[in-house]
Coordinates of C-alpha atoms in Angstrom, one line a residue:
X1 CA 182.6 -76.6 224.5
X2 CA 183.0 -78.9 227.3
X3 CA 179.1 -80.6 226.7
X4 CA 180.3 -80.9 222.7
X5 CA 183.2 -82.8 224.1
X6 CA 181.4 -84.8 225.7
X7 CA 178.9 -85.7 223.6
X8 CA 181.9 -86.7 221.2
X9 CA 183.3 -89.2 224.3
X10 CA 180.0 -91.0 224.7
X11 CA 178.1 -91.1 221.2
X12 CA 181.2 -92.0 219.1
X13 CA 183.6 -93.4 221.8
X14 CA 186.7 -90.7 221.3
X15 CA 188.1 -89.8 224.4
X16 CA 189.1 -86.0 223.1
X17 CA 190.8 -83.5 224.9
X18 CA 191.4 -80.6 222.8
X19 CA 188.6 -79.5 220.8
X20 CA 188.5 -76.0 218.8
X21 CA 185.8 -74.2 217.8
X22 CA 185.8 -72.0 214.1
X23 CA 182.9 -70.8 212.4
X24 CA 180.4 -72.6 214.0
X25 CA 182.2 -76.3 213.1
X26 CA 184.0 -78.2 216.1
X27 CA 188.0 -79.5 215.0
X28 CA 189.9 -82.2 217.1
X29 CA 192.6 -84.7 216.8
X30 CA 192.3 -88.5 217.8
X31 CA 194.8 -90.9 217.4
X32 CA 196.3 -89.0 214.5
X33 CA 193.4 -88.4 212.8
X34 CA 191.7 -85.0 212.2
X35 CA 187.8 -84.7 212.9
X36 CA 185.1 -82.4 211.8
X37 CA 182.2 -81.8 213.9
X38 CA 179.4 -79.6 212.2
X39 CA 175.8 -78.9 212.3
X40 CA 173.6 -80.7 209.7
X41 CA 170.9 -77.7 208.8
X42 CA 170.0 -79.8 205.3
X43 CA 166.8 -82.4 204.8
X44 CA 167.4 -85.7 206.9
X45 CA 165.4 -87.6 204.6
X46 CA 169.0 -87.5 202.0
X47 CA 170.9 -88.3 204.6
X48 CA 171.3 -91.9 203.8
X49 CA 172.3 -91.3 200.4
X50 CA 175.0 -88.8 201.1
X51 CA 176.4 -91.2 203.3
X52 CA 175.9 -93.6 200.2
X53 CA 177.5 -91.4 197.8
X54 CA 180.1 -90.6 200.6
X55 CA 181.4 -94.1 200.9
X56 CA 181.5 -94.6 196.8
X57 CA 183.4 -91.4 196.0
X58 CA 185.8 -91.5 199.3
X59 CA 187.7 -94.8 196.9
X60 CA 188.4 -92.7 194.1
X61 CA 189.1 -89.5 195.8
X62 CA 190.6 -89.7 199.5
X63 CA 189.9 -85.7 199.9
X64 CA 186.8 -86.1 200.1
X65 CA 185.8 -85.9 204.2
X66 CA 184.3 -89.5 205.4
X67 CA 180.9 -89.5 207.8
X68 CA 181.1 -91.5 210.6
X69 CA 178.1 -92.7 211.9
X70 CA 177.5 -93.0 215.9
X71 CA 177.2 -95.5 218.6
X72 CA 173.8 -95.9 217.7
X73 CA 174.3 -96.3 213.9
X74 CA 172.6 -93.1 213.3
X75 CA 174.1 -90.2 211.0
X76 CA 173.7 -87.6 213.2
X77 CA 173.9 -86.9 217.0
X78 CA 171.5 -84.1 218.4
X79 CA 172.7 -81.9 221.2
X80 CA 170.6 -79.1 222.6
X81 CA 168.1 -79.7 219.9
X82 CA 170.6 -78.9 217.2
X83 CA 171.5 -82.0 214.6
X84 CA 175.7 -82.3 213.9
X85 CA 177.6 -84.8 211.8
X86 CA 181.0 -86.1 212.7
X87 CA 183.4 -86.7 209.8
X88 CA 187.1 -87.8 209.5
X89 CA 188.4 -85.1 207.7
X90 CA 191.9 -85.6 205.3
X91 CA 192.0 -81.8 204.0
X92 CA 192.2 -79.7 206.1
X93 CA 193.3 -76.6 203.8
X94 CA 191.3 -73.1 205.0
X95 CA 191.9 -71.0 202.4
X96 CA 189.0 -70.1 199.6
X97 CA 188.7 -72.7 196.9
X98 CA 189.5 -71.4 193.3
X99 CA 188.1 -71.7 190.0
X100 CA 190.8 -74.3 189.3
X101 CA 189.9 -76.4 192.4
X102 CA 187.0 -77.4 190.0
X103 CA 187.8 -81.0 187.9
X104 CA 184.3 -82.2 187.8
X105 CA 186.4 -85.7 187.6
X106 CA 184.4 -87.7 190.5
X107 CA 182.2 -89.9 188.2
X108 CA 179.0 -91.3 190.0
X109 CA 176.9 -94.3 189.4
X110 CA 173.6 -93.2 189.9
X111 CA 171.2 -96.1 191.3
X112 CA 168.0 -95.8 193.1
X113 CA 169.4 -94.8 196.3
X114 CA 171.4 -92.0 195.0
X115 CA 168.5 -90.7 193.3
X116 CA 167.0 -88.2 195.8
X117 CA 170.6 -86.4 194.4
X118 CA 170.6 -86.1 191.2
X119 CA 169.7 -82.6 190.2
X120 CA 169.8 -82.8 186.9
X121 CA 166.9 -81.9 186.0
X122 CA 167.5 -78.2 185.4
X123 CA 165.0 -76.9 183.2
X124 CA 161.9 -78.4 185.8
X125 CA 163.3 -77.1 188.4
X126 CA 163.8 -73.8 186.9
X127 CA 160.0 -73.4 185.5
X128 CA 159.0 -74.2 189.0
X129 CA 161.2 -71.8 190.6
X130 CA 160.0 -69.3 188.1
X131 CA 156.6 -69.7 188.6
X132 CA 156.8 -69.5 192.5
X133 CA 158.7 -65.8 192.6
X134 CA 156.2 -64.8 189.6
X135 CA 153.2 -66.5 191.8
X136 CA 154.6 -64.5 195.0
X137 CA 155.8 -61.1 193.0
X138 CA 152.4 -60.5 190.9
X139 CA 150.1 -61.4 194.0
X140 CA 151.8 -58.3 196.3
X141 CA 152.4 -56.0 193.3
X142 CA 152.3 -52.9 195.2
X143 CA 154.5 -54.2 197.8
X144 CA 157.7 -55.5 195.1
X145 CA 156.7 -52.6 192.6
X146 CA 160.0 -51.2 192.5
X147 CA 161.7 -54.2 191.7
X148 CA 159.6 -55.0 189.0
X149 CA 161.1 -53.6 185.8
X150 CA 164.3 -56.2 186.6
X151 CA 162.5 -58.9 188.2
X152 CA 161.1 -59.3 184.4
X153 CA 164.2 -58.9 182.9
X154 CA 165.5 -61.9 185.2
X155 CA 162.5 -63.7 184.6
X156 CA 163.2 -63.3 180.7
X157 CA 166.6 -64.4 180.8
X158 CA 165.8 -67.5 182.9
X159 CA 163.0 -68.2 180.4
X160 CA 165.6 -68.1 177.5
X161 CA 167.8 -70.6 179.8
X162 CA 165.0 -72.7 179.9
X163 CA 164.6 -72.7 176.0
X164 CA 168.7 -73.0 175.0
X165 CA 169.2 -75.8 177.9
X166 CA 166.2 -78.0 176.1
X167 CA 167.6 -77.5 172.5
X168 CA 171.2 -78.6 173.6
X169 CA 169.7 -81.7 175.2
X170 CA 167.6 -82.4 171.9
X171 CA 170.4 -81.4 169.7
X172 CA 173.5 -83.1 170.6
X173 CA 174.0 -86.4 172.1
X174 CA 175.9 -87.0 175.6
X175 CA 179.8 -88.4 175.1
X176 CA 181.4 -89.4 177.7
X177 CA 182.2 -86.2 179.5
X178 CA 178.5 -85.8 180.1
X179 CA 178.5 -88.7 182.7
X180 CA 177.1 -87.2 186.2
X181 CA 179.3 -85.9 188.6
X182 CA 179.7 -85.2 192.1
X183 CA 178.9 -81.4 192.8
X184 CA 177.5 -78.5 194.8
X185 CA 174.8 -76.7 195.4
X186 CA 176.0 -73.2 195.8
X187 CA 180.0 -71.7 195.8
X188 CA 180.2 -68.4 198.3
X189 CA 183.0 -65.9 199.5
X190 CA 183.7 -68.3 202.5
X191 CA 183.7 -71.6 200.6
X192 CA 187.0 -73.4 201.5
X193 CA 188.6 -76.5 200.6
X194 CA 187.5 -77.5 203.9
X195 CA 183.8 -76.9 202.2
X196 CA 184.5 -78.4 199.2
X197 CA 185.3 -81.6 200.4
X198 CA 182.5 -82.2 203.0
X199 CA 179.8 -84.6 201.5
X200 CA 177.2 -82.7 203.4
X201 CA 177.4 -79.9 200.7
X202 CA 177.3 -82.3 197.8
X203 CA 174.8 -83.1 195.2
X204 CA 174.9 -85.3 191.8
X205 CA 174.5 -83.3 188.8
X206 CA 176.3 -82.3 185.2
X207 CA 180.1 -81.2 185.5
X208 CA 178.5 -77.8 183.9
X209 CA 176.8 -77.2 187.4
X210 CA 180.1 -76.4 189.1
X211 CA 181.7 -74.6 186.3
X212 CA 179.2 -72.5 186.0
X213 CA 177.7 -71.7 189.7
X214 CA 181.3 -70.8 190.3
X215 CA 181.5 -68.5 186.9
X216 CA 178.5 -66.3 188.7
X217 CA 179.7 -66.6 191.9
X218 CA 182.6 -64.5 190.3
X219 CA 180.8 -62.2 188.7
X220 CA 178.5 -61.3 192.0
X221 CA 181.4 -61.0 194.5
X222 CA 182.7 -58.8 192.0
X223 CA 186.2 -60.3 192.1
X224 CA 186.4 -61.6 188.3
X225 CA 189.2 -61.8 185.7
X226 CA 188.0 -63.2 182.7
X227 CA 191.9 -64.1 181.4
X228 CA 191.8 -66.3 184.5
X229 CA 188.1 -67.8 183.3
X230 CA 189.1 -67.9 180.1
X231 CA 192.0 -70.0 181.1
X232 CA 190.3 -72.4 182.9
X233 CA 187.7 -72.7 180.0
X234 CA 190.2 -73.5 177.8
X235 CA 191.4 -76.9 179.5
X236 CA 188.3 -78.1 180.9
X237 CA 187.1 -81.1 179.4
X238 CA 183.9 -80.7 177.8
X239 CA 181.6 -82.3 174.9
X240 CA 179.3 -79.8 172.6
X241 CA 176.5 -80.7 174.6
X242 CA 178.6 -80.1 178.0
X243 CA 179.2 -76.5 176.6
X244 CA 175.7 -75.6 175.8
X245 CA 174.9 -77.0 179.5
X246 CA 177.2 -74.4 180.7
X247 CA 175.9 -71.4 178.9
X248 CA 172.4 -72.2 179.5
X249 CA 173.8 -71.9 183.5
X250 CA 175.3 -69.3 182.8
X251 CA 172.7 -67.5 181.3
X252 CA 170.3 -68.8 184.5
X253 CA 170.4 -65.8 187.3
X254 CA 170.1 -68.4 190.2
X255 CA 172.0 -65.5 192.3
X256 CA 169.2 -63.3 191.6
X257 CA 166.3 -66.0 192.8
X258 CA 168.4 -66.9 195.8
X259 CA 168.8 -63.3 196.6
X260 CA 165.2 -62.1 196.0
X261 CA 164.2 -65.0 198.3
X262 CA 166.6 -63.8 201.1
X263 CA 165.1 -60.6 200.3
X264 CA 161.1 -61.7 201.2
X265 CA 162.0 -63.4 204.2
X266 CA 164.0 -61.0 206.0
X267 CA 162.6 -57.5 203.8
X268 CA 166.2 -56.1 203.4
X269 CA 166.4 -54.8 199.6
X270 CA 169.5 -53.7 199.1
X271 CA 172.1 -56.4 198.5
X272 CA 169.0 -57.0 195.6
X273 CA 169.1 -53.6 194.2
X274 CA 172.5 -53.7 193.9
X275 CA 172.2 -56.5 191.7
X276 CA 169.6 -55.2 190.1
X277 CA 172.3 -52.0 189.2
X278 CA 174.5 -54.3 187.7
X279 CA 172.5 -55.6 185.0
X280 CA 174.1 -54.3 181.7
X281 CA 177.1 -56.1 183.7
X282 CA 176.2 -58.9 183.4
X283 CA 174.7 -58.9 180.4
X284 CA 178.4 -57.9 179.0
X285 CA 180.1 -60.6 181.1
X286 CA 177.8 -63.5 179.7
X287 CA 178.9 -61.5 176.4
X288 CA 182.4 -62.5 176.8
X289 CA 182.1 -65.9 178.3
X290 CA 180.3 -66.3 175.6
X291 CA 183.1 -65.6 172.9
X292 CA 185.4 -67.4 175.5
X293 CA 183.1 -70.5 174.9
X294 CA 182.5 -69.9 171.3
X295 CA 186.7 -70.2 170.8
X296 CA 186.5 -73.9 171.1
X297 CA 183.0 -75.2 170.6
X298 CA 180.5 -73.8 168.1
X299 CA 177.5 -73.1 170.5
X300 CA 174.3 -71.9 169.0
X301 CA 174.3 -68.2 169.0
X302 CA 172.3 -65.7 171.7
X303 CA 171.3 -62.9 168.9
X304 CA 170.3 -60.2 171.3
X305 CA 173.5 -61.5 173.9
X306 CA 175.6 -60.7 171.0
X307 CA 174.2 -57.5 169.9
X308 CA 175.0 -56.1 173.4
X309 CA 178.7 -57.0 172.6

């Protein structure tokens, strides 16, 4: 604690004297200003243009935490090998983010430098991501056999993501709504506003992104309502295109791909196979979403989705 403290006093020129430690992140007060002091795990080569995005998005919405670069101008300071960013932090709220923490509101100019963050390209990076696990999978058969009646069904329903994600793009033309936003990569049990607001985490990408990585994060931590989604669906601004965006996410299983890689790397199956228990559950939640959706935009119908419900 004391080196960390240190490090603070000489590479950013704050003489601290209390500094608290919580989940691996470093808190502390200067001059009436609260401070966040975390490790930077993510590619350095973006880190230019989340600092870019940070200072455009900081203007419209003061939440958001604002990097501060160092003495030396640089991003990030290293200390015992380990990379950490310091940012002035304006919410400081701990508690788990919910479904309605989610505007999709913070509108972003995209311009070269702002580029490398732009995910919005869904449907390439899917077929790549696709072919990868089915590259791995069908070249240790013996080894994943088990897991090999859902990784097709997975596969499929990815595959039909693809498809309805392409036709809504072809289909309808992008209003206003459609404009890229700022947004995140993943939503997990732990993510708290404190999360939410760090422009470390953030990505550019389709308001639908949010909406509907949160939807499945539901669904996997098992702590779902679907009054409360259906709520929140019904106020949320969206064009017809916007809404065929989010079912095609939906429909995605990018909890099951982030899983199944967790799963090669370490070779722990179980948090996979319980999952993989759960899949006429989730075939019957993406039912009902469906409907949810379907109560205020006419999105092309799933024929097999519906005949489960």
């Amino acid at each position: 604690m004391i080196i960390v403290k240190n490090f603070i006093n000489y590479y950013y020129q704050l003489q601290i004297n209390d500094i608290h430690l919580s989940n691996g992140k470093y808190f502390f007060r200067y001059q009436n200003q609260s401070y966040l002091f975390k490790p930077f795990y993510g590619d350095f080569s973006y880190l230019e243009a989340i600092y870019d995005l940070n200072q455009q998005i900081v203007y419209s919405n003061p939440f958001y935490h604002r990097i501060v670069r160092n003495k030396d101008r640089s991003l990030v300071t290293v200390i015992d090998g380990k990379a950490y960013v310091l940012m002035k932090v304006n919410h400081l709220a701990s508690e788990p983010i919910s479904i309605f923490d989610i505007k999709g509101l913070d509108y972003v100019q995209v311009d070269k430098k702002l580029e490398v963050l732009n995910m919005f390209h869904w449907t390439n990076l899917w077929e790549s991501k696709i072919d990868y696990f089915e590259e791995q999978i069908f070249s240790k058969v013996s080894e994943y056999y088990s897991i090999l009646p859902t990784f097709h069904y997975f596969i499929g329903l990815g595959e039909n993501a693809i498809l309805y994600v392409r036709e809504a793009l072809i289909n309808y033309e992008a209003e206003f709504s459609d404009q890229l936003v700022v947004s995140h990569r993943r939503f997990y049990k732990q993510t708290t506003l404190i999360d939410y607001y760090d422009p470390t985490e953030l990505i550019i990408d389709h308001k639908a992104r949010d909406v509907a990585e949160y939807i499945k994060f539901l669904f996997v931590s098992g702590d779902y309502d679907m009054d409360v989604i259906s709520s929140y669906l019904g106020r949320v601004d969206f064009s017809l295109r916007g809404a065929c965006l989010l079912f095609g996410r939906l429909m995605f299983p990018s909890f099951y791909f982030d899983q199944l890689e967790i799963c090669m790397v370490h070779g722990d199956y179980e948090a996979l196979k319980r999952l993989c228990d759960r899949v006429e559950e989730y075939q019957l939640f993406l039912a009902d979403v469906f409907y949810v959706i379907t109560q205020r935009f006419p999105i092309p119908e799933v024929l097999w989705l519906l005949k489960t419900n």
